[in-house]
Amino acid sequence: MSQPASASTDSSRGYLASSGKGPALFEWIFSTDHKRIGLLYLWCITTFFLMGVVLGLLIRLELIAPGPTIMNAQTYNAVFTLHGVIMIFLFIVPGIPAIFGNLFMPIQIGANDVAFPRLNLLSWWCYIIGALTAVTALFSGGGPPDTGWTFYVPFSTMTQSNVSMATVAVFILGFSSILTGINFVVTVHRLRTKGMTWRRLPLFVWALYATAWIQVLATPILGITVLLVFLERFVGVGLFDAAKGGDPVMYQHLFWIYSHPAVYIMILPGMGVISEVLPVFARKRVFGYWAIAMSGLAIAGAGSLVWGHHMFASGMSDMAVLVFSFLTFIVAIPSAIKVFNWVATLYKGSITLAPPMLFSLAFIILFSIGGLQGLLLGAAATDIHVHDTYFVVSHFHFVMFGGTGFGFFAALHYWFPKMFGRMYNATAATTAWVFMVSGFLVLYLSMAVVGLQGMPRRYYDYLPEFTNLNVSATVGSWILGAGLALMFANLLVGLFRGGPAPANPWKAATLEWTLSSPLPAENFEEEVEVTEGPYEFHEVKPS
Amino acid sequence: MNPQLINTTETVDFAFWYITIICLVMLGAITVAMIYFCIRYHRSRAPRPTSDAHGSLFLELTWTLTPTLIVMSMFWYGWSGYMGLRNVPEGAYEITAKARMWGWTFVYPSGKTASKMVVPVGKPVKVTIVAEDVLHGLFIPAFRVKKDAIPGRETQLWFSAREAGSYDLFCTEYCGLGHSSMISTVEAIPEEEFATWLTQKVEKASLPGQEVIEKYGCLGCHSVDGTKRTGPTFKGLWGREQAVKRGGQELNLMVDSDYLRRSILRSNAEIVKGYPAVMPVFEGRITEDELNHLMTYLEKLR
């Protein structure tokens, strides 16, 4: 892969420039260009992320003291449900693939667009329609849903709140995810440029490829499951109703058959980002390319077989507990392999601690903490104690927020110059990172301990003995919130006032950095030919 | 298994510490290595990378097989601990726990019921859990035991309290508005005391209506001292004029025995203004006698 010449910033603002024909908005919302669709997702997903953050801060504020603090129980139940639904279905699941996958995956493999550009636009429209349906559910019917994001029956079939519309929203959002998955699988298979063999594929692409398969295979089950809840509410088919011979536990199986693989839909792209960033800032090849690429596929495969570990306390048979616990430990291994290879990549490198690197390093530690917490959840005996307590909430946020969330921020800081052709202030980004990591640890470690002490999750009120740790968790949430505010403010300032970004500020070797910043409207004027791997920086001094 | 030698707490804690200590060592190693590399190989000290390694089959195998062995041992201790939770010692004392929105009723073999789970110290207790409406979860952190309550099936757990005392008991499966107030305690008392307690009629000192209120967990949402909770307070309710919504229409009613019976048996028909429509329907669940006691009690609670 040839190093770019000192390509300068494209003054015409590349793909961001308006063609001047027709309303400017239409040029975006009806664009089939993968880069523009990626940016549409960026704005929508970030908006929902911020909504989710505000809801999360409100939950923490309510829990700063036992008893009612700032809201009543019904509002609280709706707030944590919305926090979950928004963060999961509108932020983490689509997040990295829909934004950075759309923007950079085709370019990284030397393609001019995804395989099905119009299907790609349809995915975005499904996302928007689904998101608007979810928002409508808040203000119509019996009020915002109050079931938690898991929609467990029979409560979800009995509650007066607007669960039906929320499930329709999830159904539509599922299609957005499936269509993106299909598009990415086909793109990776069919549109790789000359010389872009599987062994030269950037690891971000490998991660998206593994993710796409889970999206295609697992998401339809979620669609069917929420549809069944919908039917149960309106027709009373009785599939989950014990009084009619149905079984509420069957719902849990169906829900987790999707929702467990879904956590790998959420984490794999984050791992892909990290695998991309670490070698660039260590200035050497990624260590164990094949181990990282294949462990992603292994996670996708084995991760589809472990859903039952959410149900050890549900009265499922002991044989099922045995099998699911065993498989859960199996799926821990490929994640560990990735972590070891990332750390080994740093060995004998030449490391720069720029913001994307800092977020990636935080990812490794926070994800490792979350992953190791996961071992306590995978072991049958200890799971019984910590199941449905704040320990699970802590674990989930360590892997999803500390993992995928920080992967998202790493991606944002890594590709920002390429997306917008401008730079942000690195000192402000680093300061934000310090706040975020320290606030994060205070918040979620407090949750882990209070969970081990036995405080159940989804509690509006709690016993006085849990007060101290809840206070420290809330204080942590403020530090984290301040860090997030600073990070986004800094990026916004960079977006409007930042200095021009060079074409390749990080001296990376993947194809997107051979193009101008911001990206040109047409990716490649002529077909590129790739001659070496994605992490060949040619800087190693033979020792 | 001798219940005197082992109980659920120790079974689970052994697996917990085994896994936790190994995890902390691994986390420490990863963190230290990462931070050390970032300092040692920082660009200011290492202007150029000095390794060109693609990877190493030996290392890959090492850090695949070692974790595999470690997690398999964790799996095993987790599983054997779980078996300890599942194998109920013979001769365990049997109690049924009935879960409903939002309270617990514990039923003893003699037919005695209580809202707290009173158990004999040192004797294994087997709890059969049933759900009367939606999913609930019975969780006693001190004994490391938890099991969901599922409509249409019975689930079980067992534990044994080594020392006398009061232990928290929570609902852990989200069940709606009153989920976090669906808490109770396990009261472990010496065996002789327990035997006497079992034969005692429920303390006659209190009004029978008060028993009814406790039995059905009314206090989860209604206060008796005028405090506003999820539902209106019972204090001063009787004889008051009350604005309610009936099928979208708003009207004022006199709170009397007829109204109160309706609002308990078919709680979703008329909703008190300013409160959410969340009260469960009690028709078919509460007896006529209990209702009468309740009315007498509420009438006096001015």
Coordinates of N, CA and C in Angstrom, one line a residue, chain B residues 175-248:
Chain B
C175 N -40.9 -6.0 38.3 CA -42.4 -6.3 38.3 C -43.2 -5.1 38.3
G176 N -42.7 -3.9 37.9 CA -43.5 -2.8 37.8 C -43.4 -1.8 39.0
L177 N -44.4 -1.0 39.1 CA -44.3 0.2 39.9 C -43.8 0.0 41.3
G178 N -44.2 -1.0 42.0 CA -43.8 -1.2 43.4 C -42.6 -2.2 43.6
H179 N -41.9 -2.5 42.5 CA -40.8 -3.4 42.5 C -39.8 -3.2 43.7
S180 N -39.4 -2.0 43.9 CA -38.4 -1.7 44.9 C -39.0 -1.7 46.3
S181 N -40.3 -1.7 46.4 CA -40.9 -1.8 47.8 C -41.3 -3.3 48.1
M182 N -41.0 -4.2 47.2 CA -41.4 -5.6 47.4 C -40.3 -6.2 48.1
I183 N -40.0 -5.7 49.3 CA -38.9 -6.3 50.1 C -39.5 -6.8 51.5
S184 N -38.8 -7.7 52.0 CA -39.2 -8.3 53.3 C -37.9 -8.7 54.1
T185 N -38.1 -9.5 55.1 CA -36.9 -10.0 55.7 C -37.0 -11.5 56.1
V186 N -35.9 -12.2 56.2 CA -35.9 -13.5 56.8 C -35.6 -13.3 58.3
E187 N -36.4 -13.8 59.1 CA -36.1 -13.7 60.6 C -35.7 -15.1 61.1
A188 N -34.4 -15.3 61.3 CA -34.0 -16.6 61.8 C -34.0 -16.6 63.3
I189 N -34.8 -17.5 63.9 CA -34.9 -17.5 65.3 C -34.6 -19.0 65.8
P190 N -34.2 -19.1 67.1 CA -33.8 -20.5 67.6 C -35.0 -21.4 67.4
E191 N -34.7 -22.7 67.3 CA -35.7 -23.7 66.9 C -36.9 -23.8 67.9
E192 N -36.6 -23.6 69.2 CA -37.7 -23.7 70.2 C -38.6 -22.5 70.0
E193 N -38.0 -21.4 69.8 CA -38.8 -20.2 69.6 C -39.7 -20.3 68.3
F194 N -39.0 -20.9 67.3 CA -39.7 -21.1 66.1 C -41.0 -22.0 66.3
A195 N -40.8 -23.1 67.0 CA -41.8 -24.0 67.3 C -43.0 -23.3 68.0
T196 N -42.7 -22.4 68.9 CA -43.8 -21.7 69.6 C -44.4 -20.7 68.6
W197 N -43.6 -20.1 67.8 CA -44.1 -19.1 66.9 C -45.1 -19.7 65.9
L198 N -44.8 -21.0 65.5 CA -45.7 -21.7 64.6 C -47.0 -21.9 65.2
T199 N -47.1 -22.2 66.4 CA -48.4 -22.6 67.1 C -49.1 -21.3 67.4
Q200 N -48.4 -20.2 67.6 CA -49.1 -18.9 67.9 C -50.1 -18.6 66.8
K201 N -51.3 -18.2 67.3 CA -52.2 -17.5 66.3 C -51.5 -16.2 66.0
V202 N -51.9 -15.6 64.9 CA -51.3 -14.3 64.7 C -51.8 -13.3 65.8
E203 N -50.8 -12.5 66.2 CA -51.1 -11.7 67.4 C -52.5 -11.0 67.3
K204 N -53.2 -11.4 68.3 CA -54.6 -10.9 68.3 C -54.7 -9.4 68.8
A205 N -53.6 -8.9 69.3 CA -53.6 -7.6 69.8 C -53.9 -6.6 68.6
S206 N -53.4 -6.9 67.4 CA -53.7 -6.0 66.4 C -55.1 -6.2 65.8
L207 N -55.6 -5.2 65.1 CA -56.9 -5.4 64.5 C -56.8 -6.4 63.4
P208 N -57.9 -7.2 63.1 CA -57.8 -8.1 62.0 C -57.7 -7.4 60.7
G209 N -58.2 -6.2 60.6 CA -58.0 -5.5 59.3 C -56.6 -5.2 59.0
Q210 N -55.8 -5.0 60.1 CA -54.4 -4.7 59.9 C -53.7 -5.9 59.3
E211 N -54.1 -7.1 59.8 CA -53.5 -8.3 59.2 C -53.8 -8.4 57.7
V212 N -55.0 -8.1 57.4 CA -55.4 -8.2 55.9 C -54.5 -7.3 55.1
I213 N -54.3 -6.0 55.6 CA -53.4 -5.1 54.9 C -52.0 -5.6 54.8
E214 N -51.5 -6.2 55.8 CA -50.2 -6.8 55.7 C -50.1 -8.0 54.8
K215 N -51.1 -8.8 54.9 CA -51.1 -10.0 54.1 C -51.1 -9.7 52.6
Y216 N -51.8 -8.7 52.2 CA -51.8 -8.4 50.8 C -50.9 -7.3 50.3
G217 N -50.0 -6.9 51.3 CA -49.0 -5.9 50.9 C -49.5 -4.5 50.5
C218 N -50.7 -4.1 51.1 CA -51.3 -2.8 50.7 C -50.3 -1.7 51.0
L219 N -49.5 -1.9 52.0 CA -48.7 -0.8 52.5 C -47.5 -0.5 51.5
G220 N -47.3 -1.3 50.5 CA -46.4 -1.0 49.5 C -46.7 0.3 48.8
C221 N -48.0 0.6 48.7 CA -48.4 1.8 47.9 C -49.3 2.7 48.8
H222 N -49.9 2.2 49.8 CA -50.8 3.1 50.6 C -50.3 3.3 52.0
S223 N -50.3 4.5 52.5 CA -49.8 4.7 53.9 C -51.0 4.8 54.8
V224 N -50.8 4.7 56.1 CA -51.9 4.8 57.1 C -51.7 6.1 57.9
D225 N -50.7 6.9 57.5 CA -50.4 8.1 58.3 C -50.6 9.4 57.5
G226 N -51.2 9.3 56.3 CA -51.4 10.5 55.6 C -50.4 10.8 54.5
T227 N -49.2 10.0 54.5 CA -48.2 10.3 53.5 C -48.7 9.8 52.1
K228 N -48.4 10.6 51.1 CA -48.8 10.3 49.8 C -47.8 9.3 49.2
R229 N -48.2 8.2 48.8 CA -47.3 7.3 48.1 C -47.8 7.0 46.7
T230 N -47.5 5.8 46.1 CA -48.0 5.5 44.8 C -49.6 5.6 44.8
G231 N -50.2 5.2 45.8 CA -51.7 5.3 45.9 C -52.0 6.3 47.0
P232 N -53.3 6.6 47.1 CA -53.8 7.5 48.1 C -53.6 6.9 49.5
T233 N -53.4 7.7 50.5 CA -53.3 7.2 51.9 C -54.7 6.7 52.4
F234 N -54.6 5.8 53.4 CA -55.9 5.2 53.9 C -56.4 6.2 55.0
K235 N -55.5 7.0 55.5 CA -55.9 7.9 56.6 C -56.9 8.9 56.1
G236 N -58.1 9.0 56.8 CA -59.1 10.0 56.5 C -59.8 9.7 55.2
L237 N -59.6 8.5 54.6 CA -60.2 8.2 53.4 C -61.8 8.0 53.5
W238 N -62.2 7.3 54.6 CA -63.6 7.0 54.8 C -64.4 8.2 54.9
G239 N -65.5 8.3 54.1 CA -66.4 9.4 54.3 C -66.1 10.6 53.5
R240 N -64.9 10.6 52.8 CA -64.4 11.7 52.1 C -65.1 11.8 50.7
E241 N -65.2 13.0 50.2 CA -65.6 13.1 48.8 C -64.4 13.0 47.9
Q242 N -64.5 12.1 46.9 CA -63.3 11.8 46.1 C -63.5 11.9 44.6
A243 N -62.6 12.6 43.9 CA -62.8 12.7 42.5 C -62.1 11.5 41.8
V244 N -62.9 10.8 41.0 CA -62.3 9.6 40.3 C -62.6 9.7 38.8
K245 N -61.9 8.9 38.1 CA -62.2 8.8 36.6 C -62.8 7.4 36.4
R246 N -63.9 7.5 35.7 CA -64.6 6.2 35.3 C -64.7 6.2 33.8
G247 N -64.0 5.4 33.1 CA -64.1 5.3 31.7 C -63.9 6.6 31.0
G248 N -63.0 7.4 31.4 CA -62.7 8.7 30.8 C -63.5 9.8 31.3

